[in-house]
Every structure is written in structure tokens, then in C-alpha cells.
Short mmCIF file of C-alpha atoms in Angstrom, two decimals:
data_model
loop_
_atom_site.label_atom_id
_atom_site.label_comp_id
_atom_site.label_asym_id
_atom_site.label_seq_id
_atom_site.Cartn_x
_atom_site.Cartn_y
_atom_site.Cartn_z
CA UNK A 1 5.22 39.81 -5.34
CA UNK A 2 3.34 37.79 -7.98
CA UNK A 3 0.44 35.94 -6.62
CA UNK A 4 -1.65 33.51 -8.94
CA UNK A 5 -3.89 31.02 -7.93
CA UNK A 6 -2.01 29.20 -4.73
CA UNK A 7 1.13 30.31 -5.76
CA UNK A 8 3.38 33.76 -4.68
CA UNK A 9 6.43 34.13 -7.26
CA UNK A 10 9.36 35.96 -5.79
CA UNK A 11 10.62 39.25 -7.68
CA UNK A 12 13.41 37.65 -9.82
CA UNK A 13 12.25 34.46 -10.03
CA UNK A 14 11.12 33.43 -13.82
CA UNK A 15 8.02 31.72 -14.35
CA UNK A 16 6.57 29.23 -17.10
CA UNK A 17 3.43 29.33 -18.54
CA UNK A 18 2.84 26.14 -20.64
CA UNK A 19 0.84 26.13 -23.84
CA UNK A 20 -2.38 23.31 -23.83
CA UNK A 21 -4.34 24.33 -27.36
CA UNK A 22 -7.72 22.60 -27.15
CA UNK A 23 -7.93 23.28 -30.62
CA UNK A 24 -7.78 21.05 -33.68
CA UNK A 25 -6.29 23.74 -36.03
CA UNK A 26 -3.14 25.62 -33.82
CA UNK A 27 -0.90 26.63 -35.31
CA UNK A 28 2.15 25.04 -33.93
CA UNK A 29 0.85 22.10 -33.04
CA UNK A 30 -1.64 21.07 -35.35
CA UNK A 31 -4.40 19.68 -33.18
CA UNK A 32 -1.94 17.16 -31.17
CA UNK A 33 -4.12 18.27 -27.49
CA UNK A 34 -7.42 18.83 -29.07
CA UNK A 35 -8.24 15.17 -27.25
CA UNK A 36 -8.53 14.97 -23.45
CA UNK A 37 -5.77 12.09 -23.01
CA UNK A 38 -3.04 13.80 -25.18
CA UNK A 39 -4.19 17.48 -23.32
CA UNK A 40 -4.03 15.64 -19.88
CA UNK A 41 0.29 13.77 -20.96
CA UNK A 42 0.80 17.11 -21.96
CA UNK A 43 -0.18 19.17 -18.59
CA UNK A 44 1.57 16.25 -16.85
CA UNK A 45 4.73 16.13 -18.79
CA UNK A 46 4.91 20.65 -18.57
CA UNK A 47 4.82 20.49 -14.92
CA UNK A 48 7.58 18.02 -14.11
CA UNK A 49 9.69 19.76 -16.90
CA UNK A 50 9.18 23.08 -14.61
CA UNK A 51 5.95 24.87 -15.66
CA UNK A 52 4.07 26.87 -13.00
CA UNK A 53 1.09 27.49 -15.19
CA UNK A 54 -0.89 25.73 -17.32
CA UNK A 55 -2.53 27.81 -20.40
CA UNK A 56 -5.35 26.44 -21.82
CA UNK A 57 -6.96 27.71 -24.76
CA UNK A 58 -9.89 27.08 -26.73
CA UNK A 59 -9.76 29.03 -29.98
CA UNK A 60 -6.27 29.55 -32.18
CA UNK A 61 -5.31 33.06 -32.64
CA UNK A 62 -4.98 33.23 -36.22
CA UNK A 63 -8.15 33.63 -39.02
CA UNK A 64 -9.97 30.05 -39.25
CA UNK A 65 -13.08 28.26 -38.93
CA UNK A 66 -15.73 30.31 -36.58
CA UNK A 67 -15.62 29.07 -33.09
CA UNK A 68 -18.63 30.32 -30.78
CA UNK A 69 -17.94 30.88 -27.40
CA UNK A 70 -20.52 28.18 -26.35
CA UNK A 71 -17.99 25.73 -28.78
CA UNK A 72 -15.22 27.61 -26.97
CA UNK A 73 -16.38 26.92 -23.82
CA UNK A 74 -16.82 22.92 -24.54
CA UNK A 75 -13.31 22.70 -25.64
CA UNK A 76 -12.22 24.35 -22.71
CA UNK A 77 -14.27 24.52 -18.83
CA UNK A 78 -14.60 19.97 -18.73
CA UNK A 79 -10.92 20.29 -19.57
CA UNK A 80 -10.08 23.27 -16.66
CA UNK A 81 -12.15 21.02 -13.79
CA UNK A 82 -9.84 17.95 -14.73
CA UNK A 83 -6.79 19.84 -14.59
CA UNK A 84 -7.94 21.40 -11.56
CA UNK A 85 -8.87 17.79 -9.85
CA UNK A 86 -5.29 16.28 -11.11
CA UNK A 87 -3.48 19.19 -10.52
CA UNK A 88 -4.39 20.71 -7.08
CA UNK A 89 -1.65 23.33 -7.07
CA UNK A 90 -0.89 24.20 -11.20
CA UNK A 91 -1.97 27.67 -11.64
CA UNK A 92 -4.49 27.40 -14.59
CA UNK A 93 -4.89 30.13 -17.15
CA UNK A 94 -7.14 30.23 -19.52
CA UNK A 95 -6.76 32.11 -22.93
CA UNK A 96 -9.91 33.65 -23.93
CA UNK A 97 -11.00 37.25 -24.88
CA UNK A 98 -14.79 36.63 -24.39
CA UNK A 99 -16.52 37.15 -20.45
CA UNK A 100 -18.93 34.11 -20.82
CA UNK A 101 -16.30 31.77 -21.47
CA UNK A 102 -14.31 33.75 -18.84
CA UNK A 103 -16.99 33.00 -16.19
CA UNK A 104 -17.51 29.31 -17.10
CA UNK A 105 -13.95 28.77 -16.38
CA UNK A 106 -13.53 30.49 -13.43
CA UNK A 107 -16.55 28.67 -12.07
CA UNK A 108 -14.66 25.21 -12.03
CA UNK A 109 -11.45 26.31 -10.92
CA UNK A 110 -9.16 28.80 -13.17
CA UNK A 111 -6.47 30.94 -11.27
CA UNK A 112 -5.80 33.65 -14.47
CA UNK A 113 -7.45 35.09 -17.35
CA UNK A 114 -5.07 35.59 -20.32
CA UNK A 115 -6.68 38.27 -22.60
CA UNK A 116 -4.63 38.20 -25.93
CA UNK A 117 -6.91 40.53 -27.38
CA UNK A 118 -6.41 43.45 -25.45
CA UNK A 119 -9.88 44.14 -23.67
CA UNK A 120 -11.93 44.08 -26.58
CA UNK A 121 -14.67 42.49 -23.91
CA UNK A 122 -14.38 45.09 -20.87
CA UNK A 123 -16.28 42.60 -18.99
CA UNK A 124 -13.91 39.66 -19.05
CA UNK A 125 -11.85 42.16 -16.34
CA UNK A 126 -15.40 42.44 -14.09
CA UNK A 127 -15.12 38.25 -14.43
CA UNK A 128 -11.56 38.28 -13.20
CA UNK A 129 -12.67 40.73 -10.09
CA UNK A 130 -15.07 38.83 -8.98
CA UNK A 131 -13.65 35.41 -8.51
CA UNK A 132 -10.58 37.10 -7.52
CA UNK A 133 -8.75 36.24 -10.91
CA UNK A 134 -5.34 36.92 -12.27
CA UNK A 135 -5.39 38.81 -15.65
CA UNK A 136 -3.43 39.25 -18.47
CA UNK A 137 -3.57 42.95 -19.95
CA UNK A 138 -2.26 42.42 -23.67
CA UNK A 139 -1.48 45.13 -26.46
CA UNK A 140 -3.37 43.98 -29.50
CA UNK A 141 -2.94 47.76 -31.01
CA UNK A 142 -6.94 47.33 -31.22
CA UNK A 143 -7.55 44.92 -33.59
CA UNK A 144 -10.19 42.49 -33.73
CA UNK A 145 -9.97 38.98 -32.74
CA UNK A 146 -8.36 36.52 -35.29
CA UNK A 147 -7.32 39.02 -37.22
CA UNK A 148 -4.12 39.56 -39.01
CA UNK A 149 -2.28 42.88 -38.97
CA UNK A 150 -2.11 44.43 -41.88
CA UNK A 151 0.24 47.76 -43.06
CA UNK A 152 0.10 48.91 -39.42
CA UNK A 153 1.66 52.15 -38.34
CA UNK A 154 2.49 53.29 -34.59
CA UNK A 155 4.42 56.41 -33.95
CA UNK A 156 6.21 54.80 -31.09
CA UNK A 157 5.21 51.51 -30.61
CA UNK A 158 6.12 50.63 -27.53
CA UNK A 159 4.53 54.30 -26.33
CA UNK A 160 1.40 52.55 -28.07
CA UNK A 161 2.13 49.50 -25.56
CA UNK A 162 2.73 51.00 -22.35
CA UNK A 163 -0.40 53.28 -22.79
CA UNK A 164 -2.81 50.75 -23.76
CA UNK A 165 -1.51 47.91 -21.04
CA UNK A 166 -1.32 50.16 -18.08
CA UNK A 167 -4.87 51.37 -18.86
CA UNK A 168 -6.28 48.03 -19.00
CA UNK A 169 -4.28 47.19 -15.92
CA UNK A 170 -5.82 49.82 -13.37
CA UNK A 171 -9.18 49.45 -15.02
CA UNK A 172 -8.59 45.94 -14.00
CA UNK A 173 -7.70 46.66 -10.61
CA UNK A 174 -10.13 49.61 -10.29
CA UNK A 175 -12.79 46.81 -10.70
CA UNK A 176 -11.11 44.58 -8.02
CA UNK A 177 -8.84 42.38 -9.57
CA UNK A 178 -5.79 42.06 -6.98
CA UNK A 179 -3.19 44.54 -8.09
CA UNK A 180 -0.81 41.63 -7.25
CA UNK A 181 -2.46 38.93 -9.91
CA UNK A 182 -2.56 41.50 -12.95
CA UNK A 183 0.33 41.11 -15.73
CA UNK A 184 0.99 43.17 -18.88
CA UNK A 185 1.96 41.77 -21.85
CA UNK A 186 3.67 43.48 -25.32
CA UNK A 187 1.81 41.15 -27.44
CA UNK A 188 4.10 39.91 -29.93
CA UNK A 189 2.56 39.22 -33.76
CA UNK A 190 -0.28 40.77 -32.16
CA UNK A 191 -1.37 44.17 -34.58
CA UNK A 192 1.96 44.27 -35.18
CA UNK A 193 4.60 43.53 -37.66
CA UNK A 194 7.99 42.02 -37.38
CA UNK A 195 9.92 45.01 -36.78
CA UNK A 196 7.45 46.39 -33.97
CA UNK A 197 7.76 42.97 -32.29
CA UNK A 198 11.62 43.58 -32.32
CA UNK A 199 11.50 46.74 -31.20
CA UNK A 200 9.04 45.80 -28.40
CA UNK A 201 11.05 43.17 -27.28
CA UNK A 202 14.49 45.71 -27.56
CA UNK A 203 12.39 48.36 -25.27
CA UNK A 204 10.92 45.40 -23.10
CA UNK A 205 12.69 47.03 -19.60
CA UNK A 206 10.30 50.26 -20.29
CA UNK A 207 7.75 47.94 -19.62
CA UNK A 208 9.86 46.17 -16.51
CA UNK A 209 10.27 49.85 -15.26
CA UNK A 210 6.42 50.16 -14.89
CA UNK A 211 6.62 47.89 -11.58
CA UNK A 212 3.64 45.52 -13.12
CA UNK A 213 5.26 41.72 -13.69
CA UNK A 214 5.22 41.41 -18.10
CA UNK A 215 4.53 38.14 -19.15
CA UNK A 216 5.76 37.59 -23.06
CA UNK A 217 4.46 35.28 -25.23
CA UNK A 218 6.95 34.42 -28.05
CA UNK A 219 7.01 30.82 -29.14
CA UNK A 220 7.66 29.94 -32.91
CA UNK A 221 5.59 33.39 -33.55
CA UNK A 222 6.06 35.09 -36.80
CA UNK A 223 8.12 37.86 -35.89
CA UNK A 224 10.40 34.81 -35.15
CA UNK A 225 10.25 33.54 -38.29
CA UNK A 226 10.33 36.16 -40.54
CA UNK A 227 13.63 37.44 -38.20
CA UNK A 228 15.20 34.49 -39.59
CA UNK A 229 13.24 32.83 -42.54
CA UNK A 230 12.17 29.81 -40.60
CA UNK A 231 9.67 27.63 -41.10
CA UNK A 232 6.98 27.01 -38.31
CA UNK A 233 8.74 24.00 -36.99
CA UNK A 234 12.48 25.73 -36.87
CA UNK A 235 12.20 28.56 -34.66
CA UNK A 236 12.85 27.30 -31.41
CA UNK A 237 16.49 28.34 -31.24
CA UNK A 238 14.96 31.62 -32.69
CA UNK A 239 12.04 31.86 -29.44
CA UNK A 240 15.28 30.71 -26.80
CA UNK A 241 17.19 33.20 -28.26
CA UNK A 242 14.53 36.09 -28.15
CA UNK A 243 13.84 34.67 -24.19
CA UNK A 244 17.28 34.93 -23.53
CA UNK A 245 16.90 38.72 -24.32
CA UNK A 246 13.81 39.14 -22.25
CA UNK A 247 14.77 37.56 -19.16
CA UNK A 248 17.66 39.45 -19.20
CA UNK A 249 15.63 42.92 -19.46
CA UNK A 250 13.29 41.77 -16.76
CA UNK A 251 10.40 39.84 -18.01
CA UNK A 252 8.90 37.77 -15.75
CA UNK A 253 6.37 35.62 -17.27
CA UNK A 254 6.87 33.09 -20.59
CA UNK A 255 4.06 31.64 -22.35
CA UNK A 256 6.05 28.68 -24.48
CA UNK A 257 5.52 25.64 -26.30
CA UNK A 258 8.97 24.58 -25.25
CA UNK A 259 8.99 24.12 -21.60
CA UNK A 260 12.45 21.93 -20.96
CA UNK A 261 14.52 23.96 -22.99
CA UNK A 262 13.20 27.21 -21.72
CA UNK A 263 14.16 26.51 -18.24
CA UNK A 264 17.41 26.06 -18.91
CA UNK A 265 17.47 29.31 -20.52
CA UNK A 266 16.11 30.78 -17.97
CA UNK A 267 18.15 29.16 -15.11
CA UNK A 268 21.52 30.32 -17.01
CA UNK A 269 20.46 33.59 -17.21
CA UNK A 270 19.18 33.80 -13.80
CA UNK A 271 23.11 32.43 -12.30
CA UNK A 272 24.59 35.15 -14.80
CA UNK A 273 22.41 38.00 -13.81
CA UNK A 274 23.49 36.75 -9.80
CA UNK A 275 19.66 35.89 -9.32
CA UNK A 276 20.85 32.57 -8.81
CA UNK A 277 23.07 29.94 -7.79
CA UNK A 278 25.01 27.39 -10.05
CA UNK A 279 23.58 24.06 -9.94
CA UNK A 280 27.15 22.13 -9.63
CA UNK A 281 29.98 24.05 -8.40
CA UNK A 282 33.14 21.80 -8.86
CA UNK A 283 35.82 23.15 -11.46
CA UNK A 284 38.46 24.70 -9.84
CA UNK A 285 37.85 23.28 -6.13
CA UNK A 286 39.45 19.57 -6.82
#
């Protein structure tokens, strides 16, 4: 059982985490939620298209302008209470690798902690334990926040994944965080080239096999795009298609810009894999 926030999560069933950048530089979406209004339609319009969680970050991934965690946590904990007030039963994650900011938002109301940066703050996991947090254990392959990869080696990179998630997971649960709210996650893009990202999302069900729930994050990445020389704004079929793949293999957990079409995706594949039921039934019985 997956249990975040209010909400339990049955073994097979899929669950969307919706992307809210509070940012006026992402990536994807250039700034369109930086604003409270926009942020707010957007929350609103990801949890009647199916979205379970709401991820809310404050800082973009990639290398820009400095952001401070006190800037960090302005963009962010105002923004968390709202959603909390309008939202009474949205799981809200929050996407941040530093424990101040962690602590702030758990203070007014966040359900999960999504570290992309693979514990480079140990005591973001201590935050998570003791407001009885979910966390996010991500492979980042060690490097630094907002930092690209660059000529990266692993021996076996998905040995590198499985040793460094499933460390930060029992830490995490060695300090108190329920063993039932912690996720792993491969980390796409994340110290990584394309071809690890392929291969980690080929060996995904080593991960499934581990018993802790994986949560991917793959929407419009790079991997994505270099895969099949796509611009930004034309990998979505790319990100469905790479979904399609992980739900299949077991992932359980999709962090996506996309939230409409990745239901659908991930309603088909649940009816093909027998997890569950068509929605219409009629052809042949007339």
C-alpha cells in the first residue's frame, strides 16, 4: 500500500503527480504558473483531468539565475497553504532538495517531499520524519544541484540506481519516515545521459522488484528529445510513449506535464495488463 497525505493507493493502481512550476524560467513551460491565479487554474484543471498529486516547485532544475532558498520558499509555502485550503484532499508535493524550505512547507500543509537531487541535504529526510512526510528518494548519480551532466560514466547504471535509492530509502525510514510514504525514483536526465536514461527506463522492473513504489519523472525531458530529435514542445508522444513502457514494467508513480493524455495511457494499459476493467463494453454483445 501507498499512503500519501489522506490518500492509500492500491498496488496496481497508477497514480499522477501533476507538475505546478512556481518559477518564471521552467523549462517547459516558460513561467506560465509563476503567478498565483494561473498556478491556482492549473491545480484545478490537473485534478479534474485525474491527478492525485499536486507537485509544486520553486526552483527549475536546469543551470539559471541563483534562487536562495528564502526566494525558494516565497515562491513556494503562500502557494502550498492555498492549495491546501482549496484542495482539502490533493496530496501536495513539494520539489525541493533544501531542509529549510522542506520545513516551511510542511508547516502549512505538504503531504510529500520530492528530492530530485538525491539527498544532497541529509536533513530534508529528518524534515519528512518528523511531520510524518512522504519522500521521494531520487538517483542524481551525485551531482550537484542545477547542474548538467557532463561525460558521465557508470559501470552499470541502473546497479548505480538501485544502490543509491534504496540507501536513501531506509535512511529515510530509519529516521521515521513511514516505510509506506517513501518512493524511489531512477531520475531521468538527472547525472545521466540519454542512453543511461534508456537503459534505466529498459531495467525499470529491477527497481519494481525492490517492493518500494518508483515514481518516474519523464515529461518532455531530454533523454526524450534527443531519442527522437524533438524540440522542447514535441515530445509528448515521445513522454506517452516512454510511460507506456513504464507502466507496463511496474512503475507506479508519474510526475507529468500532461495530465489528460497520461491517463488515458495509463487506463489502456491498466485494462491490457487485466488491472482493469474496460470503460464501455459493447462490440460484440448487440
Amino acid at each position: 500500500m501507498l499512503r500519501l497525505g489522506r490518500r492509500e493507493f492500491a498496488p496496481h493502481e497508477p497514480v499522477i503527480m501533476a507538475i505546478v512550476n512556481r518559477t518564471p524560467d521552467s523549462f517547459y513551460d516558460q513561467g506560465a504558473t509563476f503567478r498565483d491565479e494561473p498556478a491556482l487554474t492549473r491545480v484545478e484543471q490537473a485534478v479534474a483531468e485525474g491527478a492525485a498529486i499536486i507537485d509544486i516547485g520553486g526552483v527549475k532544475a536546469g543551470p539559471g539565475e541563483e534562487v536562495t532558498a528564502e526566494e525558494e520558499a516565497r515562491r513556494t509555502v503562500g502557494f502550498v497553504a492555498e492549495v491546501r485550503r482549496r484542495f482539502p484532499d490533493v496530496v501536495i508535493s513539494v520539489d525541493t532538495w533544501r531542509h529549510e524550505v522542506g520545513e516551511a512547507v510542511c508547516e502549512v500543509g505538504a503531504d510529500v517531499l520530492n528530492d530530485a537531487w538525491g539527498g544532497v541535504d541529509p536533513r530534508l529526510a529528518e524534515v519528512a520524519a518528523r511531520y510524518g512526510a512522504g519522500l521521494v528518494c531520487t538517483h542524481a548519480g551525485g551531482a550537484a544541484p542545477r547542474t548538467r551532466p557532463h561525460r558521465v560514466e557508470y559501470e552499470d547504471v541502473m546497479a548505480d540506481i538501485l544502490d543509491r535509492t534504496l540507501g536513501l530509502a531506509e535512511r529515510a525510514v530509519s529516521l521515521g519516515v513511514p516505510r509506506e510514504s517513501v518512493m524511489i525514483d531512477p531520475g531521468h536526465d538527472f547525472g545521466k545521459n540519454t542512453r543511461h536514461s534508456l537503459e534505466a527506463t529498459r531495467r525499470l522492473d529491477e527497481m519494481v522488484a525492490t517492493g518500494w513504489p518508483v515514481l518516474v519523472s519523464l515529461s518532455n525531458k531530454d533523454f526524450v528529445g534527443e531519442t527522437l530529435d524533438r524540440p522542447v514542445k514535441e515530445r509528448v508522444l515521445g513522454t506517452l510513449a516512454t510511460t507506456a513502457v513504464s507502466a507496463w514494467l511496474g512503475a507506479r508513480v508519474y510526475r507529468v506535464h500532461e495530465v489528460a493524455e497520461t491517463r488515458q495511457v495509463l487506463d489502456m494499459v491498466a485494462s491490457i495488463a487485466g488491472h482493469r476493467a474496460p470503460a464501455v463494453a459493447r462490440r460484440g454483445l448487440a
